C-alpha positions as a LaTeX table, in Angstrom:
\begin{tabular}{lrrr}
\hline
Residue & $x$ (\AA) & $y$ (\AA) & $z$ (\AA) \\
\hline
Met1 & 9.82 & 8.00 & $-22.10$ \\
Asp2 & 9.70 & 4.21 & $-21.67$ \\
Phe3 & 12.15 & 3.50 & $-18.93$ \\
Ala4 & 11.50 & $-0.09$ & $-18.80$ \\
Ser5 & 12.68 & $-0.34$ & $-22.30$ \\
Leu6 & 15.56 & 1.76 & $-21.80$ \\
Ile7 & 16.58 & $-0.15$ & $-18.32$ \\
Gly8 & 15.98 & $-3.47$ & $-20.24$ \\
Ile9 & 18.69 & $-2.22$ & $-23.18$ \\
Ile10 & 21.01 & $-0.81$ & $-20.84$ \\
Leu11 & 21.10 & $-3.88$ & $-18.49$ \\
Gly12 & 21.39 & $-6.32$ & $-21.20$ \\
Phe13 & 24.59 & $-4.65$ & $-22.72$ \\
Ala14 & 25.96 & $-3.92$ & $-19.61$ \\
Leu15 & 25.82 & $-7.83$ & $-18.42$ \\
Ile16 & 27.21 & $-8.93$ & $-21.72$ \\
Leu17 & 29.75 & $-6.33$ & $-21.71$ \\
Gly18 & 30.73 & $-6.91$ & $-18.15$ \\
Ala19 & 30.99 & $-10.59$ & $-18.50$ \\
Ile20 & 33.16 & $-10.08$ & $-21.63$ \\
Ala21 & 35.22 & $-7.93$ & $-19.48$ \\
Ile22 & 35.27 & $-10.33$ & $-16.69$ \\
Gly23 & 36.57 & $-13.12$ & $-19.02$ \\
Gly24 & 39.72 & $-11.20$ & $-20.48$ \\
Ser25 & 40.41 & $-8.88$ & $-23.27$ \\
Ser26 & 37.62 & $-7.35$ & $-24.62$ \\
Asp27 & 39.81 & $-6.30$ & $-27.83$ \\
Val28 & 39.13 & $-10.23$ & $-29.17$ \\
Phe29 & 35.43 & $-9.13$ & $-29.48$ \\
Ile30 & 36.03 & $-6.46$ & $-32.14$ \\
Asn31 & 36.37 & $-7.31$ & $-35.68$ \\
Val32 & 35.22 & $-4.81$ & $-38.20$ \\
Pro33 & 34.47 & $-7.11$ & $-41.33$ \\
Gly34 & 32.29 & $-9.27$ & $-39.25$ \\
Met35 & 30.25 & $-6.29$ & $-38.36$ \\
Met36 & 30.09 & $-5.35$ & $-41.90$ \\
Ile37 & 28.79 & $-8.60$ & $-43.08$ \\
Val38 & 26.40 & $-9.07$ & $-40.24$ \\
Ala39 & 25.24 & $-5.53$ & $-40.23$ \\
Gly40 & 25.21 & $-4.74$ & $-43.64$ \\
Gly41 & 23.65 & $-8.15$ & $-44.94$ \\
Thr42 & 20.76 & $-7.86$ & $-42.37$ \\
Ile43 & 19.89 & $-4.26$ & $-43.65$ \\
Ala44 & 20.21 & $-5.51$ & $-47.49$ \\
Ala45 & 18.32 & $-8.47$ & $-47.01$ \\
Thr46 & 15.51 & $-6.57$ & $-45.07$ \\
Phe47 & 15.55 & $-3.67$ & $-47.83$ \\
Leu48 & 15.12 & $-6.57$ & $-50.60$ \\
Thr49 & 12.23 & $-8.12$ & $-48.32$ \\
Val50 & 10.46 & $-5.15$ & $-47.66$ \\
Gln51 & 9.81 & $-1.76$ & $-49.01$ \\
Phe52 & 11.93 & 1.09 & $-48.00$ \\
Arg53 & 9.15 & 3.07 & $-46.66$ \\
Asp54 & 8.22 & 0.19 & $-44.27$ \\
Val55 & 11.66 & 0.15 & $-43.23$ \\
Leu56 & 11.63 & 3.79 & $-42.37$ \\
Asn57 & 8.30 & 3.48 & $-40.68$ \\
Ala58 & 9.44 & 0.87 & $-38.45$ \\
Phe59 & 12.22 & 2.66 & $-37.09$ \\
Lys60 & 10.08 & 5.54 & $-36.48$ \\
Ala61 & 7.57 & 3.45 & $-34.93$ \\
Ala62 & 10.02 & 1.99 & $-32.54$ \\
Trp63 & 11.57 & 4.98 & $-31.66$ \\
Ile64 & 7.90 & 6.67 & $-30.85$ \\
Val65 & 7.25 & 3.44 & $-28.60$ \\
Phe66 & 10.51 & 4.22 & $-26.83$ \\
Thr67 & 10.31 & 7.84 & $-26.19$ \\
Arg68 & 6.70 & 8.58 & $-25.76$ \\
Asp69 & 4.16 & 7.52 & $-22.83$ \\
Arg70 & 1.30 & 5.29 & $-23.85$ \\
Thr71 & $-2.38$ & 6.25 & $-22.86$ \\
Asn72 & $-3.45$ & 3.05 & $-20.35$ \\
Ala73 & $-7.05$ & 1.79 & $-20.48$ \\
Gln74 & $-7.91$ & 3.55 & $-17.32$ \\
Glu75 & $-7.16$ & 7.37 & $-18.85$ \\
Met76 & $-9.19$ & 6.16 & $-21.73$ \\
Ile77 & $-12.11$ & 4.85 & $-19.51$ \\
Asp78 & $-12.18$ & 8.01 & $-17.62$ \\
Thr79 & $-12.26$ & 10.17 & $-20.88$ \\
Met80 & $-15.02$ & 8.48 & $-22.10$ \\
Leu81 & $-16.89$ & 8.70 & $-18.52$ \\
Glu82 & $-16.10$ & 12.35 & $-18.92$ \\
Leu83 & $-17.76$ & 12.41 & $-22.43$ \\
Ser84 & $-20.75$ & 10.64 & $-21.11$ \\
Arg85 & $-21.34$ & 13.49 & $-18.48$ \\
Ile86 & $-21.00$ & 16.22 & $-20.92$ \\
Ser87 & $-23.45$ & 14.49 & $-23.38$ \\
His88 & $-25.96$ & 13.76 & $-20.19$ \\
Arg89 & $-25.47$ & 17.55 & $-19.18$ \\
His90 & $-25.19$ & 19.72 & $-22.92$ \\
Gly91 & $-26.30$ & 16.99 & $-25.50$ \\
Leu92 & $-24.15$ & 14.77 & $-28.01$ \\
Leu93 & $-23.74$ & 18.36 & $-30.06$ \\
Lys94 & $-21.37$ & 19.25 & $-27.56$ \\
Leu95 & $-19.21$ & 16.27 & $-28.06$ \\
Gly96 & $-18.01$ & 18.22 & $-31.38$ \\
Asp97 & $-16.25$ & 20.65 & $-29.32$ \\
Ile98 & $-13.90$ & 18.33 & $-27.31$ \\
Glu99 & $-10.07$ & 18.87 & $-27.69$ \\
Thr100 & $-7.74$ & 15.59 & $-27.93$ \\
Asn101 & $-4.57$ & 14.70 & $-29.08$ \\
Ser102 & $-6.52$ & 11.14 & $-30.50$ \\
His103 & $-7.77$ & 11.58 & $-33.93$ \\
Val104 & $-9.58$ & 8.47 & $-33.46$ \\
Leu105 & $-11.56$ & 9.90 & $-30.48$ \\
Arg106 & $-12.02$ & 13.46 & $-32.08$ \\
Arg107 & $-13.22$ & 11.27 & $-35.19$ \\
Ala108 & $-15.66$ & 9.42 & $-32.78$ \\
Ala109 & $-17.03$ & 12.41 & $-31.20$ \\
Asn110 & $-17.60$ & 14.04 & $-34.29$ \\
Leu111 & $-19.67$ & 11.27 & $-35.36$ \\
Leu112 & $-21.68$ & 11.42 & $-32.04$ \\
Ala113 & $-22.30$ & 15.18 & $-32.40$ \\
Glu114 & $-23.67$ & 14.56 & $-36.01$ \\
Ala115 & $-26.05$ & 11.83 & $-34.55$ \\
Ala116 & $-24.45$ & 9.12 & $-36.67$ \\
Ser117 & $-26.12$ & 5.78 & $-36.41$ \\
Glu118 & $-24.87$ & 2.91 & $-33.90$ \\
Gln119 & $-23.74$ & 1.16 & $-37.22$ \\
Val120 & $-22.09$ & 3.76 & $-38.82$ \\
Ile121 & $-20.00$ & 4.54 & $-35.72$ \\
Arg122 & $-19.38$ & 0.54 & $-35.03$ \\
Asn123 & $-18.22$ & 0.05 & $-38.54$ \\
Thr124 & $-15.98$ & 3.32 & $-38.59$ \\
Leu125 & $-14.26$ & 2.72 & $-35.31$ \\
Gln126 & $-13.75$ & $-1.11$ & $-36.34$ \\
Asn127 & $-12.27$ & $-0.01$ & $-39.61$ \\
Glu128 & $-9.67$ & 2.21 & $-37.47$ \\
Ile129 & $-9.12$ & $-1.01$ & $-35.29$ \\
Asp130 & $-8.33$ & $-3.14$ & $-38.47$ \\
Ser131 & $-6.24$ & $-0.40$ & $-40.02$ \\
Leu132 & $-3.99$ & $-0.14$ & $-36.61$ \\
Ile133 & $-3.35$ & $-3.62$ & $-36.42$ \\
Ser134 & $-2.25$ & $-3.94$ & $-40.19$ \\
Arg135 & 0.02 & $-1.04$ & $-40.06$ \\
His136 & 1.62 & $-2.03$ & $-36.90$ \\
His137 & 2.00 & $-5.96$ & $-38.08$ \\
Thr138 & 3.96 & $-4.56$ & $-40.74$ \\
Val139 & 6.24 & $-2.81$ & $-38.27$ \\
Gln140 & 6.75 & $-5.73$ & $-36.07$ \\
Asp141 & 7.36 & $-7.80$ & $-39.34$ \\
Val142 & 10.06 & $-5.79$ & $-40.18$ \\
Phe143 & 12.17 & $-6.17$ & $-36.97$ \\
Lys144 & 11.33 & $-9.98$ & $-37.16$ \\
Lys145 & 12.81 & $-10.11$ & $-40.36$ \\
Met146 & 15.89 & $-8.26$ & $-38.99$ \\
Ala147 & 15.92 & $-10.67$ & $-36.14$ \\
Met148 & 15.77 & $-13.91$ & $-38.63$ \\
Tyr149 & 18.41 & $-12.36$ & $-40.92$ \\
Ala150 & 21.14 & $-10.97$ & $-38.45$ \\
Pro151 & 22.22 & $-14.79$ & $-37.17$ \\
Ser152 & 21.68 & $-16.07$ & $-40.68$ \\
Phe153 & 24.50 & $-13.66$ & $-41.78$ \\
Gly154 & 26.49 & $-14.38$ & $-38.85$ \\
Met155 & 26.51 & $-17.91$ & $-39.79$ \\
Leu156 & 27.57 & $-17.07$ & $-43.00$ \\
Gly157 & 30.41 & $-14.98$ & $-41.85$ \\
Thr158 & 31.58 & $-17.85$ & $-39.60$ \\
Leu159 & 31.82 & $-19.80$ & $-42.64$ \\
Ile160 & 33.55 & $-17.27$ & $-44.68$ \\
Gly161 & 36.09 & $-17.13$ & $-41.67$ \\
Leu162 & 36.48 & $-21.07$ & $-41.62$ \\
Ile163 & 37.09 & $-21.03$ & $-44.97$ \\
Gln164 & 39.83 & $-18.49$ & $-44.94$ \\
Met165 & 41.04 & $-20.43$ & $-41.86$ \\
Leu166 & 41.31 & $-23.67$ & $-43.57$ \\
Ser167 & 43.47 & $-22.21$ & $-46.83$ \\
Ala168 & 45.65 & $-21.14$ & $-44.12$ \\
Leu169 & 46.29 & $-24.31$ & $-42.19$ \\
Lys170 & 50.39 & $-24.39$ & $-42.98$ \\
Asp171 & 50.84 & $-22.26$ & $-40.20$ \\
Pro172 & 49.15 & $-24.21$ & $-36.94$ \\
Glu173 & 49.76 & $-21.05$ & $-34.68$ \\
Thr174 & 46.94 & $-18.92$ & $-36.73$ \\
Ile175 & 44.26 & $-21.56$ & $-36.20$ \\
Gly176 & 43.02 & $-20.52$ & $-32.86$ \\
Pro177 & 42.88 & $-16.83$ & $-33.67$ \\
Ala178 & 41.28 & $-17.28$ & $-37.26$ \\
Met179 & 38.62 & $-19.59$ & $-35.21$ \\
Ala180 & 37.97 & $-17.00$ & $-32.61$ \\
Ile181 & 37.28 & $-14.36$ & $-35.52$ \\
Ala182 & 35.38 & $-16.57$ & $-37.78$ \\
Leu183 & 32.98 & $-17.09$ & $-34.63$ \\
Leu184 & 32.48 & $-13.52$ & $-33.98$ \\
Thr185 & 30.20 & $-12.97$ & $-36.93$ \\
Thr186 & 27.76 & $-15.64$ & $-35.15$ \\
Phe187 & 27.98 & $-13.65$ & $-31.87$ \\
Tyr188 & 27.04 & $-10.26$ & $-33.43$ \\
Gly189 & 24.06 & $-11.97$ & $-35.29$ \\
Ser190 & 22.72 & $-13.41$ & $-32.10$ \\
Leu191 & 23.43 & $-10.60$ & $-30.27$ \\
Leu192 & 21.56 & $-8.19$ & $-32.61$ \\
Ser193 & 18.56 & $-10.72$ & $-32.85$ \\
Thr194 & 18.45 & $-11.45$ & $-29.07$ \\
Val195 & 19.09 & $-7.87$ & $-27.59$ \\
Ile196 & 17.51 & $-5.60$ & $-29.99$ \\
Phe197 & 15.35 & $-7.11$ & $-32.84$ \\
Leu198 & 13.17 & $-9.56$ & $-31.03$ \\
Pro199 & 12.91 & $-7.06$ & $-27.91$ \\
Ile200 & 11.81 & $-4.40$ & $-30.15$ \\
Ala201 & 9.33 & $-6.43$ & $-31.80$ \\
Gly202 & 7.97 & $-7.55$ & $-28.57$ \\
Lys203 & 7.51 & $-4.32$ & $-27.36$ \\
Leu204 & 5.82 & $-3.32$ & $-30.66$ \\
Arg205 & 3.46 & $-6.01$ & $-30.07$ \\
Ala206 & 2.69 & $-4.89$ & $-26.54$ \\
Arg207 & 1.92 & $-1.48$ & $-27.62$ \\
Thr208 & $-0.25$ & $-2.61$ & $-30.19$ \\
Leu209 & $-2.58$ & $-4.68$ & $-28.00$ \\
Val210 & $-2.67$ & $-1.44$ & $-25.63$ \\
Glu211 & $-3.80$ & 0.60 & $-28.40$ \\
Val212 & $-6.52$ & $-1.87$ & $-29.65$ \\
Thr213 & $-7.66$ & $-1.85$ & $-26.16$ \\
Asn214 & $-7.92$ & 2.01 & $-25.90$ \\
Leu215 & $-9.84$ & 1.77 & $-29.54$ \\
Glu216 & $-12.23$ & $-0.75$ & $-28.30$ \\
Ile217 & $-13.04$ & 1.30 & $-25.34$ \\
Ile218 & $-13.87$ & 4.29 & $-27.43$ \\
Arg219 & $-16.01$ & 2.30 & $-29.93$ \\
Glu220 & $-17.94$ & 0.40 & $-27.02$ \\
Gly221 & $-17.90$ & 3.98 & $-24.93$ \\
Cys222 & $-19.34$ & 5.83 & $-27.98$ \\
Ile223 & $-22.04$ & 3.24 & $-28.61$ \\
Ser224 & $-22.89$ & 3.78 & $-25.00$ \\
Ile225 & $-23.00$ & 7.10 & $-25.01$ \\
Leu226 & $-25.15$ & 7.09 & $-28.32$ \\
Thr227 & $-27.57$ & 4.84 & $-26.61$ \\
Asn228 & $-28.18$ & 7.18 & $-23.85$ \\
Asp229 & $-26.62$ & 4.69 & $-21.22$ \\
His230 & $-26.69$ & 5.75 & $-17.26$ \\
Tyr231 & $-23.00$ & 6.72 & $-16.41$ \\
Ala232 & $-22.91$ & 3.75 & $-14.27$ \\
His233 & $-23.80$ & 1.48 & $-16.74$ \\
Val234 & $-20.89$ & 3.08 & $-19.19$ \\
Tyr235 & $-18.65$ & 2.84 & $-16.29$ \\
Glu236 & $-19.67$ & $-0.90$ & $-15.75$ \\
Gln237 & $-19.41$ & $-1.84$ & $-19.12$ \\
Leu238 & $-15.88$ & 0.00 & $-19.88$ \\
Ser239 & $-14.49$ & $-1.36$ & $-16.77$ \\
Ser240 & $-14.47$ & $-4.97$ & $-18.02$ \\
Tyr241 & $-11.46$ & $-4.01$ & $-20.20$ \\
Leu242 & $-9.52$ & $-3.87$ & $-17.03$ \\
Pro243 & $-8.31$ & $-6.75$ & $-14.15$ \\
Glu244 & $-10.26$ & $-6.27$ & $-11.24$ \\
Asp245 & $-8.07$ & $-5.14$ & $-9.03$ \\
Ser246 & $-7.27$ & $-2.12$ & $-11.10$ \\
Arg247 & $-10.36$ & $-0.67$ & $-11.70$ \\
Lys248 & $-11.15$ & 2.67 & $-10.04$ \\
Pro249 & $-14.38$ & 2.73 & $-7.88$ \\
Leu250 & $-17.19$ & 4.55 & $-9.48$ \\
Arg251 & $-17.77$ & 8.00 & $-7.89$ \\
Leu252 & $-21.25$ & 8.29 & $-7.81$ \\
Gly253 & $-21.07$ & 12.05 & $-6.92$ \\
Lys254 & $-20.58$ & 12.47 & $-10.68$ \\
Thr255 & $-23.59$ & 10.72 & $-11.42$ \\
Gln256 & $-25.62$ & 12.97 & $-9.03$ \\
Asp257 & $-24.10$ & 15.85 & $-10.55$ \\
Asp258 & $-25.36$ & 14.79 & $-13.93$ \\
Ala259 & $-28.76$ & 14.59 & $-12.57$ \\
Asn260 & $-28.63$ & 17.72 & $-11.15$ \\
Gly261 & $-27.64$ & 19.13 & $-14.27$ \\
Lys262 & $-30.48$ & 17.52 & $-16.18$ \\
Lys263 & $-32.97$ & 19.23 & $-13.96$ \\
Thr264 & $-31.57$ & 22.51 & $-14.59$ \\
\hline
\end{tabular}
């Protein structure tokens, strides 16, 4: 569970609702026709712009991002270092037996076990990276479009409310409430855009950067393993993906174990 996202959503709505409650009656902020215009219009415009399948995939991806923990770069580096140790002790063929939830890592390990060339491994994993970026860009674009449409339909709802208000100017007492109702749709559109759609798009983009980094670590780690680089060399190359103050110190005992494993 991504607690930062959960805290952000709860805190955002809590502050807005708290400000509304402190300012007076909250009933005036409820307008069903305005909600229908903003929510229905945003959904309809999104379906007109992108494929239905892409919209479903976008919401599925958002759910996965908010409910599943991500694999950080340090964990992926540790995994590649473990594969390096296995290859030095038992050979590349042993890498075909590893168990992992990452289909990309499993595919890369199988390529190593099959003694694929460096160019094949590099091209294959680069294709995986490009494909991931393309898929995630489509998902992010759905929420960016919804963030763009929501305020527009909010303004459209406000114009509808103003037209209805101006058509009933004979009763001055109704102008104030009618104006408030007209402005509510703009409020709904801005709320959806700034509190829901744009933050989700930003979170998806952040997750994309993390996953791309992990795939790059897999790619470079596999190339190092294929070229039979020393364990310490693999560590130095992959640790460059982390900030210096976040890097784990290299445990040299592991390399000594590898050396002993080779001798036996």
